Coordinates of C-alpha atoms and ligand atoms in Angstrom, one line a residue:
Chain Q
X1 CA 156.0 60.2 281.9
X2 CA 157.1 62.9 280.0
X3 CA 154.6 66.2 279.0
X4 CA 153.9 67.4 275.9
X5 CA 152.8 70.6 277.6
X6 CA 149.4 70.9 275.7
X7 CA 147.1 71.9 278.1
X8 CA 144.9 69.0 278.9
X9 CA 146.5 66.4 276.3
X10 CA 148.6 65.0 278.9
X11 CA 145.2 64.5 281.2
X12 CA 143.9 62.9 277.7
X13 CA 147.3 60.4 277.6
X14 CA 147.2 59.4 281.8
X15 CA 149.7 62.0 282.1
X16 CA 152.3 62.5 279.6
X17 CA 154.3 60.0 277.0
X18 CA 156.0 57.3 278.8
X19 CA 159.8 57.2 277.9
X20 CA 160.7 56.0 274.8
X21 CA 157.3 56.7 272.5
X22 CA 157.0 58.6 269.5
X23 CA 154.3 60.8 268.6
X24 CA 153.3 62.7 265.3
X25 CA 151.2 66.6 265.3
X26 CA 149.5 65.4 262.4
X27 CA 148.4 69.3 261.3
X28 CA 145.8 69.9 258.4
X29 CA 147.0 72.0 256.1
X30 CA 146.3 75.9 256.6
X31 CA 145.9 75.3 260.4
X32 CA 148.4 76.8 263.1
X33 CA 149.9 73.6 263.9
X34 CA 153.6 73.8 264.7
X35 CA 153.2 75.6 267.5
X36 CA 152.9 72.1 268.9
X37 CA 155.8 71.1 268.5
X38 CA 157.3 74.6 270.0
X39 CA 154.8 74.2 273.4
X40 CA 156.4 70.4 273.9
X41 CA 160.1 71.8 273.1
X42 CA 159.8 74.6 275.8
X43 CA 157.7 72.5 278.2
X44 CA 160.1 69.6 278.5
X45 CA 162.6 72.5 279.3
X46 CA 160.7 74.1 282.2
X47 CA 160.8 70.8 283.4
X48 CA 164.6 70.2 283.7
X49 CA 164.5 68.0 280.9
X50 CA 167.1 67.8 277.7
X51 CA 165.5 68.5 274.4
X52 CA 166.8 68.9 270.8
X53 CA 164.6 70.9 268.3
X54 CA 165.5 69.8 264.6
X55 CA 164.7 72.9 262.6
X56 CA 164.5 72.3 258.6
X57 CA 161.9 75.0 257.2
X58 CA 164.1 77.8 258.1
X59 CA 167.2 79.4 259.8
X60 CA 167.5 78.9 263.6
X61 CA 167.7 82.3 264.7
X62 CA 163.8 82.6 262.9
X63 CA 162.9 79.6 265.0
X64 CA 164.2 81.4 267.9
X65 CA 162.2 84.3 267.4
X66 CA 159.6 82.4 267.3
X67 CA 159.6 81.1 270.8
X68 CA 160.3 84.7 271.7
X69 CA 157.1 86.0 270.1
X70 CA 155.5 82.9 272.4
X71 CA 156.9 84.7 275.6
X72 CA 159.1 81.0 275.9
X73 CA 163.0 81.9 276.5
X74 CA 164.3 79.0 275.4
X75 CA 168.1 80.9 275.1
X76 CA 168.4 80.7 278.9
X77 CA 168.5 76.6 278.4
X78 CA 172.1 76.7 276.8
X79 CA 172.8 73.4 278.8
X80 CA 170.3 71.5 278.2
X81 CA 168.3 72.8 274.8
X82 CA 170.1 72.4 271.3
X83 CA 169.2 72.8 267.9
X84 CA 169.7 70.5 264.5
X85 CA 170.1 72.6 261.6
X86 CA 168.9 70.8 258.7
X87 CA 168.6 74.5 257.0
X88 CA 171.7 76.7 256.8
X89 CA 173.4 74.7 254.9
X90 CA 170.5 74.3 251.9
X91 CA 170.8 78.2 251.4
X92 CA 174.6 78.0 251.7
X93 CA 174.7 80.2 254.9
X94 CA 177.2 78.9 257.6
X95 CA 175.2 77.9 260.8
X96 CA 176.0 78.7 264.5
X97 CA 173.9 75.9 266.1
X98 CA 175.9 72.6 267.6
X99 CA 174.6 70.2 264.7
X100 CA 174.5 70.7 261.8
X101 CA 173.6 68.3 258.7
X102 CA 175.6 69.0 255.7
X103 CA 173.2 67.9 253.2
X104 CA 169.7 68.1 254.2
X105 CA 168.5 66.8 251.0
X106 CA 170.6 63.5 251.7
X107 CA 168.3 61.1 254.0
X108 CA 171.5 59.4 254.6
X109 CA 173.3 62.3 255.8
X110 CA 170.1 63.4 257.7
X111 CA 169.7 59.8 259.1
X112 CA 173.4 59.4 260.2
X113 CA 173.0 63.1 262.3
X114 CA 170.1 61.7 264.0
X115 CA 171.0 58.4 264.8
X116 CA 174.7 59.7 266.2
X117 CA 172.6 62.3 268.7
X118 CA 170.1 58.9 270.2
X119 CA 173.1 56.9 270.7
X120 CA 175.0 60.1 272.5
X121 CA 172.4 62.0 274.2
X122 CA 171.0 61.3 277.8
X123 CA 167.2 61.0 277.8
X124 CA 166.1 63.7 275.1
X125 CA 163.0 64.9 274.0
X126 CA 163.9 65.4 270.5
X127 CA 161.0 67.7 268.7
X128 CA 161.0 67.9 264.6
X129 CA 159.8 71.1 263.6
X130 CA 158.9 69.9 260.4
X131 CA 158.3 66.4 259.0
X132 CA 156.7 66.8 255.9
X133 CA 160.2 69.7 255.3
X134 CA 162.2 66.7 255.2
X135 CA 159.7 64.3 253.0
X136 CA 159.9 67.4 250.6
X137 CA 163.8 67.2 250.3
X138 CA 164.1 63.5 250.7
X139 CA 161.4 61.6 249.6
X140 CA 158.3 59.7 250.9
X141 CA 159.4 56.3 251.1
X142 CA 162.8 57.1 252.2
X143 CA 162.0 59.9 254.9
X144 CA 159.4 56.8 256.3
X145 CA 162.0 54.3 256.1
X146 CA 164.1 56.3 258.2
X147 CA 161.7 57.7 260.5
X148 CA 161.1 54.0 261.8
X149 CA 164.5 53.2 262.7
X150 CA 164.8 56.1 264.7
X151 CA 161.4 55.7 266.8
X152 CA 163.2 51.8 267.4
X153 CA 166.8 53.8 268.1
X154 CA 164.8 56.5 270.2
X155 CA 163.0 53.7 272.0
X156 CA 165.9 51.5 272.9
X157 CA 168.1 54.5 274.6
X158 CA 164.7 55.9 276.2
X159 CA 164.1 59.3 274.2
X160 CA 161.1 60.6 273.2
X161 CA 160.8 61.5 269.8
X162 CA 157.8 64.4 268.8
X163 CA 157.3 65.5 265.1
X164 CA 155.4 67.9 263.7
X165 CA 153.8 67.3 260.0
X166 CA 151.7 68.6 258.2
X167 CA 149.5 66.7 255.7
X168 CA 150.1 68.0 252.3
X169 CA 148.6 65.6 249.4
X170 CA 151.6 63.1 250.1
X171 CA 150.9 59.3 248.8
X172 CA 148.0 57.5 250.3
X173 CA 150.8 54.9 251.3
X174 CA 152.7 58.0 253.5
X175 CA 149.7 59.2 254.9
X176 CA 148.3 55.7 256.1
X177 CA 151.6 54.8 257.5
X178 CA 152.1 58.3 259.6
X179 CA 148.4 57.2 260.8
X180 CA 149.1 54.3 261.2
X181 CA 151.9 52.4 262.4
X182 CA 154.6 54.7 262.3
X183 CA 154.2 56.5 265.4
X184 CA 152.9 55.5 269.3
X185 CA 150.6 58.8 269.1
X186 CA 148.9 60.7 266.7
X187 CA 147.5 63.6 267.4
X188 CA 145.0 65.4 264.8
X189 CA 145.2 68.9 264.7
X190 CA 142.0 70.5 262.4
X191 CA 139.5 72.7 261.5
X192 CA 136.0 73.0 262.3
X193 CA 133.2 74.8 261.2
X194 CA 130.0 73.6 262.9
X195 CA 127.0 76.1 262.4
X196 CA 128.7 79.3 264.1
X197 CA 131.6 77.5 265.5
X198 CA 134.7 78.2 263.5
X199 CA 137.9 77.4 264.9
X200 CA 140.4 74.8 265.4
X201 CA 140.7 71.7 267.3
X202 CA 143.0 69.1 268.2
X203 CA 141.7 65.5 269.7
X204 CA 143.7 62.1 269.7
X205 CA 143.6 59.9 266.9
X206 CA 145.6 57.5 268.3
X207 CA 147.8 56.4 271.2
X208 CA 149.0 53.1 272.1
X209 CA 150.1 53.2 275.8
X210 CA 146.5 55.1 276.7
X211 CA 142.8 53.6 276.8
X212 CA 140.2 54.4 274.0
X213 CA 139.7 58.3 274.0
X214 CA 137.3 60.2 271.4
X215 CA 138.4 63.5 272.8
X216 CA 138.5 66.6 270.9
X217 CA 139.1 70.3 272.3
X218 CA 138.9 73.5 270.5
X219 CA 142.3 75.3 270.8
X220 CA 143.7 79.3 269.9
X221 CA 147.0 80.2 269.6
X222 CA 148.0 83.5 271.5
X223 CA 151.2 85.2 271.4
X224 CA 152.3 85.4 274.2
X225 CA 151.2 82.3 275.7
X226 CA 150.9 79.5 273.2
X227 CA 147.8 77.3 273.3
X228 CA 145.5 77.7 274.8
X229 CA 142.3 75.8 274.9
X230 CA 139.4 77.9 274.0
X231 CA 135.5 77.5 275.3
X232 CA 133.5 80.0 272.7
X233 CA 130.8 80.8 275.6
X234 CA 130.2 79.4 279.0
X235 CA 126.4 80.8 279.8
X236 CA 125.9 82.4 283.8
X237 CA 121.9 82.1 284.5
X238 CA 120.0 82.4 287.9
X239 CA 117.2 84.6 289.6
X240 CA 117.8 88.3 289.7
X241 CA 119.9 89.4 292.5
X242 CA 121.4 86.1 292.7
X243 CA 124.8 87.5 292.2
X244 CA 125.8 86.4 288.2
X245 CA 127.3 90.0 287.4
X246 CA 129.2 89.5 290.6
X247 CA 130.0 86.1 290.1
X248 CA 131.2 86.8 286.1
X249 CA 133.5 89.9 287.0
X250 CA 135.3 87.4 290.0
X251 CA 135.9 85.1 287.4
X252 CA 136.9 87.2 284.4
X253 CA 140.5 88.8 283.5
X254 CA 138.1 91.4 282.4
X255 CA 134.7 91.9 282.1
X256 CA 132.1 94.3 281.3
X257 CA 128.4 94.8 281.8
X258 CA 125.4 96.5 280.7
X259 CA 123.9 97.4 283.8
X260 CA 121.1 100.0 285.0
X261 CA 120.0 100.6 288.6
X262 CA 121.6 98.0 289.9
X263 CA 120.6 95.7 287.5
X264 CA 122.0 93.9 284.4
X265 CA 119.4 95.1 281.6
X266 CA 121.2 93.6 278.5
X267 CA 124.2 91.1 279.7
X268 CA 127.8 90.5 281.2
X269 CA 130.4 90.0 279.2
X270 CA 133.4 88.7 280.1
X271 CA 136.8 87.2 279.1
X272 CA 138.6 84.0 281.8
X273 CA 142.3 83.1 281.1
X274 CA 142.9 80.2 283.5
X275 CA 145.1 77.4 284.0
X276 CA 145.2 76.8 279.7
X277 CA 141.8 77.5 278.9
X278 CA 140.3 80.6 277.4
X279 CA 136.7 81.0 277.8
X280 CA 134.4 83.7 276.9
X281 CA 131.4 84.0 279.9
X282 CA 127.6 85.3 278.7
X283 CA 125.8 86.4 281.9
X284 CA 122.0 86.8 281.2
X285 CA 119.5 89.4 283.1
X286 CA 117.6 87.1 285.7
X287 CA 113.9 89.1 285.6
X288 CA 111.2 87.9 283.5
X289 CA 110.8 90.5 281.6
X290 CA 113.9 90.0 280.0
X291 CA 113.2 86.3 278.5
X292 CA 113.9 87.8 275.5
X293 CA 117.5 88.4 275.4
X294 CA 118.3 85.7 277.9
X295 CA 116.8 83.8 275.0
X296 CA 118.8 85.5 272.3
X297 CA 121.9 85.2 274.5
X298 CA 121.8 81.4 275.4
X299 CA 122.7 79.7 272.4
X300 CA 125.7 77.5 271.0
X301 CA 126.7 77.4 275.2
X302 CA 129.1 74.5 275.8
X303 CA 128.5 75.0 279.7
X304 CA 126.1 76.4 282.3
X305 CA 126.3 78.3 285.8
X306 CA 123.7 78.6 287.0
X307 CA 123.7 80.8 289.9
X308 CA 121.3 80.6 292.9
X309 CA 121.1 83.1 296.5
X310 CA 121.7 80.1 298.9
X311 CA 119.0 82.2 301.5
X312 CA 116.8 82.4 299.0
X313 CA 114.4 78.9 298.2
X314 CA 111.9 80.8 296.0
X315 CA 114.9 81.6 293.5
X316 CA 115.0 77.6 293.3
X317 CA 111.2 77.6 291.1
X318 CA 112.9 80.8 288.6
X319 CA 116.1 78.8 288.5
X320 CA 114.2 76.4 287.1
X321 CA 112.2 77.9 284.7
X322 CA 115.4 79.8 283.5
X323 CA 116.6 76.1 282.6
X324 CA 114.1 76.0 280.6
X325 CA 114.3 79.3 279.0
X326 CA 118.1 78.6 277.8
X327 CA 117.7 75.0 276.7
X328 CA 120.5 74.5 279.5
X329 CA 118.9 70.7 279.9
X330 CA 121.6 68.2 278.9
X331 CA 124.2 70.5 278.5
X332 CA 127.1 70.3 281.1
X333 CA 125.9 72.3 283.9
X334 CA 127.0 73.7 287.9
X335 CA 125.1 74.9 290.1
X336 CA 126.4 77.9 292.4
X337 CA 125.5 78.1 295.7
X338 CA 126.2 81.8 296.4
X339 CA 126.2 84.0 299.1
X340 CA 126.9 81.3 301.3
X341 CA 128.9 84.2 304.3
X342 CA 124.7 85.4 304.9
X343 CA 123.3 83.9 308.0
X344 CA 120.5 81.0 307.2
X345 CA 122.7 80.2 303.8
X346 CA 121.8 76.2 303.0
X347 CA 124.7 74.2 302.5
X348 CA 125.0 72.1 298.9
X349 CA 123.4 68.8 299.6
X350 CA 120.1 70.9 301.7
X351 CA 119.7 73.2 298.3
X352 CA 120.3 69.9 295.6
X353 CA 117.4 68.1 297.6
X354 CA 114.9 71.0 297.7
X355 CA 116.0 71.4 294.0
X356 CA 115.2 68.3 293.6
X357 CA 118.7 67.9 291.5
X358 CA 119.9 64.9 290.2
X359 CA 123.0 63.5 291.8
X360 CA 125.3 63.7 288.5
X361 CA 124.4 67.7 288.9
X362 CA 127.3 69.2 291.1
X363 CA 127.0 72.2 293.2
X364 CA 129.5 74.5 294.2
X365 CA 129.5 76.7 297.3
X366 CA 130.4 80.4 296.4
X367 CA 130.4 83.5 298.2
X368 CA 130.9 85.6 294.9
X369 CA 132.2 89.2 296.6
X370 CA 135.0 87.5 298.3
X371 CA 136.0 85.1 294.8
X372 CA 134.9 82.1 297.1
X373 CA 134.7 79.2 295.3
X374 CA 134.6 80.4 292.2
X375 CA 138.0 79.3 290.3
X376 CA 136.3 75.6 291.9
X377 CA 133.4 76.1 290.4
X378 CA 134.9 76.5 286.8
X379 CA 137.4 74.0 287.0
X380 CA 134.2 71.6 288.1
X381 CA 132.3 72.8 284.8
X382 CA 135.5 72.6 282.8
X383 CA 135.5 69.0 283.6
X384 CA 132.2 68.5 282.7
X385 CA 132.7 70.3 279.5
X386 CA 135.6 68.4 278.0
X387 CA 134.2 65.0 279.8
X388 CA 132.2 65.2 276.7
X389 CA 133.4 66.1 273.0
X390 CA 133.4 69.4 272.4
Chain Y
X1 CA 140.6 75.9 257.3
X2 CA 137.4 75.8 256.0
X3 CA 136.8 78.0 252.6
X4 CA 134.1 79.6 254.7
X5 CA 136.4 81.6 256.3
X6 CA 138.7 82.6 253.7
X7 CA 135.5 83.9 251.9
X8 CA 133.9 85.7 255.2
X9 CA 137.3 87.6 255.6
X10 CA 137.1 88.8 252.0
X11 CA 133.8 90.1 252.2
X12 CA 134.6 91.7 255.5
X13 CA 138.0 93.7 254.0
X14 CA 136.0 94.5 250.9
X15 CA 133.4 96.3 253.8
X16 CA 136.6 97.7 255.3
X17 CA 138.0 99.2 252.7
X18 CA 135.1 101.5 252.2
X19 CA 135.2 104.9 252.9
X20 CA 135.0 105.6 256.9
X21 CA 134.9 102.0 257.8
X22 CA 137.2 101.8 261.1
X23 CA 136.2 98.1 261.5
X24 CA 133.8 95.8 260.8
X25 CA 132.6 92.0 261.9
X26 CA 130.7 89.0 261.5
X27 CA 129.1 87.9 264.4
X28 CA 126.6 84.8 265.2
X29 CA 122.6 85.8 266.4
X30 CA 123.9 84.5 269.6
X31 CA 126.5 87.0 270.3
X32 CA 129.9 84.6 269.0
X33 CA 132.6 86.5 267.2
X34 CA 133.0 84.5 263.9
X35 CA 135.1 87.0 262.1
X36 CA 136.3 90.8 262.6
X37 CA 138.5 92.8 261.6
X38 CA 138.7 95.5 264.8
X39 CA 141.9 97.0 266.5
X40 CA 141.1 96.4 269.7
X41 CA 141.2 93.0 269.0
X42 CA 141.1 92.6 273.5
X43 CA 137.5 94.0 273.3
X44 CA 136.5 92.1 269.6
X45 CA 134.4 89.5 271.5
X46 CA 132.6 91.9 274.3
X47 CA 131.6 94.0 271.3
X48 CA 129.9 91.0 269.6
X49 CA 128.0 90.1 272.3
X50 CA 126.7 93.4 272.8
X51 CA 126.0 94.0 269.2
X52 CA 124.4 90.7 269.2
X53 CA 121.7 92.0 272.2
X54 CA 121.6 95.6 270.5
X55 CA 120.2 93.9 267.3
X56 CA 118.4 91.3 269.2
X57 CA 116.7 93.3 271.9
X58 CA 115.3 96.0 269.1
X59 CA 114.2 93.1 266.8
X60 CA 112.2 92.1 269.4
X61 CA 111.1 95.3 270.4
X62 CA 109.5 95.5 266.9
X63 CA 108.1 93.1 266.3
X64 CA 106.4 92.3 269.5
X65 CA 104.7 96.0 268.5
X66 CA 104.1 94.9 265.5
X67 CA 106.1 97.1 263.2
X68 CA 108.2 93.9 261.6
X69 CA 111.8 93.5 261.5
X70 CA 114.0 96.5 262.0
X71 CA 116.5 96.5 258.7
X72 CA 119.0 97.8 260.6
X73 CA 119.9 99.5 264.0
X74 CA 122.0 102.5 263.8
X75 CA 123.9 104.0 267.0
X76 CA 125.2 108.0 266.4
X77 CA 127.9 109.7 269.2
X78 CA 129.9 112.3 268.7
X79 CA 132.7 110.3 268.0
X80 CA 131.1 107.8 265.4
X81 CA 128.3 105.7 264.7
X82 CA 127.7 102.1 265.1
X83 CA 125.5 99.9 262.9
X84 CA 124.2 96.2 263.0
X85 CA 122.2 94.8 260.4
X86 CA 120.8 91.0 260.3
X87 CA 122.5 88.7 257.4
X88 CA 120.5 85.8 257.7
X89 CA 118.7 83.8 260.3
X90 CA 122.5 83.1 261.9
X91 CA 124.4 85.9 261.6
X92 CA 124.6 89.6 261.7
X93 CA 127.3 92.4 260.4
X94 CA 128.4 95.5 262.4
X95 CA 130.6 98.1 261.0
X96 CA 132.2 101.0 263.2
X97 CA 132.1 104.7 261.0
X98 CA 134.2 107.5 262.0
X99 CA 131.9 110.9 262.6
X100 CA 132.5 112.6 259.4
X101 CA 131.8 110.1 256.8
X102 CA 127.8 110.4 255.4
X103 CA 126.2 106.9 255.8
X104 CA 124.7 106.5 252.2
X105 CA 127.2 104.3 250.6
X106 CA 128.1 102.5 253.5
X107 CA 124.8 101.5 254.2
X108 CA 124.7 100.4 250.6
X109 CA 127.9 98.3 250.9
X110 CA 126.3 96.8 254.2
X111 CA 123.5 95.3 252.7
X112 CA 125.5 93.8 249.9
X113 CA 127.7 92.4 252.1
X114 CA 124.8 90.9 254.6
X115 CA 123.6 89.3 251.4
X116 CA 126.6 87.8 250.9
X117 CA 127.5 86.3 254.7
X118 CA 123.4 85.3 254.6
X119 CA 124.1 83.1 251.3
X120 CA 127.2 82.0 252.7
X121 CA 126.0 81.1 256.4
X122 CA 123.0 79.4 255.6
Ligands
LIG1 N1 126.7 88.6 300.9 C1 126.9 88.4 299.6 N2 126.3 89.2 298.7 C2 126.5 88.9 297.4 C3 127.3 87.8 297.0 N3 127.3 87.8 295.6 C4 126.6 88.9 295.2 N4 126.1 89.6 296.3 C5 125.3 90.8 296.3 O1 124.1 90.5 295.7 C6 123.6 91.6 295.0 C7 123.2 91.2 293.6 O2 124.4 90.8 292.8 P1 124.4 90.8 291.3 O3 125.7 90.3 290.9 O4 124.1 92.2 290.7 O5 123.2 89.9 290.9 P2 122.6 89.5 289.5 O6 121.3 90.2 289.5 O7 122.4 88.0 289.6 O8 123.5 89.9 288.5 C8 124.7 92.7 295.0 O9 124.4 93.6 296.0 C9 125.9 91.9 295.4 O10 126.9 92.6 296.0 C10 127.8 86.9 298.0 O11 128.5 85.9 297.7 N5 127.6 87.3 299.3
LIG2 MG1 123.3 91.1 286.9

């Protein structure tokens, strides 16, 4: 199998593409999309593998850049990362890159250049930067044509072959076939705006070599660092003094809190940049007389900790109620089983039947002050979370 | 993108381009960043959710003693002030002024703006 490098689209496609697959970005308009492409060019070269980017919306050296501006040093892989310059040439300006095609608005030419690098090239992820560049200089029909003899060429001398496009107002005809049959993959790269939500997401549309997924994940782009996936707000709830502002500055990069006496009066706020996500964490006040803002606090979650003192069984009935408070029922939820170092500290499966918890529930055994457990415990809800559509 | 946003950022440069505006957001009821126009872009989303509580915490306040919905919660140091008004039953604006600028047309500007997000958010 071989990664795209999106952070949990391989997961999505039982691990990667299998040898000899195309698949097509298929980017809305306006949305940062070709980064993509970029992430699957620099991730196949991490991995020791051969890749060729074909560049045609601008000079290489811009491209480059770009990378750069990612934090991916793609100029250290001069053995095994190359460039097509479909670009140079259009502008007149003599290019440094190996390949070059002499007419970029000449399918033929373009076609012959492509065809000449899957019959020489070992086992190449070969990433188009731009699809719908070449449709532009070439044609609809034509740039279609092409594109299907080389997904057959790219499958019979076991590439993989990756395009970004982006999907202008072409033809119904072009856009049904890039759906369609043209590709192995498709992945749909959008926007959303659902009530307060605004972002964009990318799910699978299609994919021929995977069972039926209806997955979508909200993504950012950072620079450095690419994409990232990105959970809006995780809520932390529990009992006062079960350890949430604890547990929400172990987790976050960084985090801050509104605190008095010992106590979190308003919330904690905090930011978690971990294995490709991006989450931002809302930790409530636990007393009662702060329903209010645990109220005001709790909505649009996509996930709930809630966070119990393992020594303490009366926090159990106030867990509860908080539940309640934050409309946290149905969501995807994990229970944290702090303080679990104190002497007399129940272990999970004692607390889930005093809870009374349902099985599908999972609890997580913490100690907070020492980190415990608490990089499991998200990974646990950040399965739960993108179990379901986001 | 949505045409949502495109209009949310407008209204939020037209806000920063007044007078002593050093920057300004929109930001959900529930403490979500939905657009801002801040520097410190690292702290943009702790400063929402705060904002969010500030707003939140005094409207309850309030009304619980039965002197209705604040229209707006203003925050003075000796380094600037800090205001959050509501625009609608989903959204809120906050604007960060620098100490020496008077608060009259700003406040003005605010409340056109809020108008504007509230019609567009809802
Ligand atoms: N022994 C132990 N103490 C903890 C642990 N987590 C938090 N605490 C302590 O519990 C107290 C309450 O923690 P805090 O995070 O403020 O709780 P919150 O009220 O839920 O926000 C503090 O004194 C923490 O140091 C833990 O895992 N083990
Ligand atoms: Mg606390």
């Amino acid at each position: 199998m071989i990664e795209t490098g999106i952070p949990k689209l391989d997961e999505f496609l039982g691990g990667g593409m299998p040898k000899g697959k195309s698949l097509v970005y298929f980017i809305q308009p306006g949305v940062e999309g070709e980064v993509f492409g970029m992430q699957t060019v620099y991730s196949a070269l991490k991995n020791g593998r051969n890749c060729i980017f074909v560049v045609s919306s601008t000079i290489p050296d811009i491209i480059r850049g770009q990378f750069k501006e990612f934090g991916w040093d793609i100029n250290s892989y001069n053995e095994t990362f190359f460039c097509v310059d479909a670009y140079d040439p259009l502008i007149g300006a003599p290019s440094k890159e190996k390949y070059v095609v002499s007419n970029p608005e000449s399918i033929e030419e373009f076609s012959k250049m492509i065809i000449n690098i899957i019959k020489d090239s070992p086992p190449t992820t070969i990433v188009f930067g731009s699809l719908s560049t070449i449709i532009d200089l070439c044609g609809e029909k034509e740039t279609i044509s092409a594109v299907r003899d080389w997904n057959k060429m790219a499958m019979l001398y076991d590439h993989v072959m990756i395009y970004n496009f982006t999907a202008w107002p072409y033809s119904e005809e072009t856009l049904n076939s890039i759906k369609g049959d043209l590709f192995n993959a498709v992945i749909s790269i959008g926007g959303i705006a659902e009530r307060v939500i605004f972002g964009q997401y990318f799910g699978i549309l299609k994919s021929d070599w995977t069972k039926e997924i209806k997955k979508s994940m909200l993504f950012r782009v950072l620079r450095p660092g690419g994409i990232k996936l990105y959970i809006p707000k995780i809520l932390v709830t529990g009992p006062f003094d079960s350890g949430k502002t604890t547990f929400v500055h172990a987790l976050s990069t960084r985090a801050i809190s509104v605190d008095r006496l010992g106590t979190t009066i308003a919330l904690d706020h905090g930011h978690v940049d971990y294995k490709g996500f991006s989450a931002d964490i809302f930790g409530t006040p636990g007393q009662e007389r702060f329903d209010p803002i645990i109220k005001l606090l709790s909505g649009e979650s996509m996930g709930v900790f809630l966070i119990v003192d393992s020594t303490n069984p009366t926090d159990f009935v106030r867990a509860k109620q908080m539940l309640e408070i934050t409309k946290s029922y149905g969501l995807p939820m994990v229970v944290v089983a702090n303080k679990q170092d104190l002497p007399g500290a129940m272990a999970p499966e004692e607390i889930r039947k005093q809870f009374n918890l349902p099985q599908d529930i999972p609890i997580v055994s913490v100690v907070a002050t020492d980190k415990k457990g608490v990089f499991e415990a998200f990974e646990v809800l950040i399965d739960k979370i993108t179990e379901g559509r986001i | 993108m949505p045409d949502i946003i495109d209009i949310l950022d407008e209204i939020l440069e037209n806000l920063r381009k007044t007078g002593g505006v050093e920057a300004c957001a929109a930001v959900s009821r529930d403490g979500l960043l939905i657009r801002g126009i801040i520097q410190k872009q690292q702290f943009a989303e702790s400063f929402a959710a705060m904002a969010a509580t500030m707003l939140g915490a005094a409207e309850t306040a309030t009304i619980e003693l039965g002197k209705g919905v604040p229209n707006r919660v203003i925050v003075e140091s000796d380094q600037g002030k800090l205001i959050a008004v509501g625009a609608g039953p989903k959204a809120l604006l906050i604007v960060l002024v620098d100490s020496n600028t008077g608060l009259g047309l700003i406040l003005l500007e605010l409340e056109k703006a809020a108008l504007k997000v509230k019609e567009l958010l809802t």
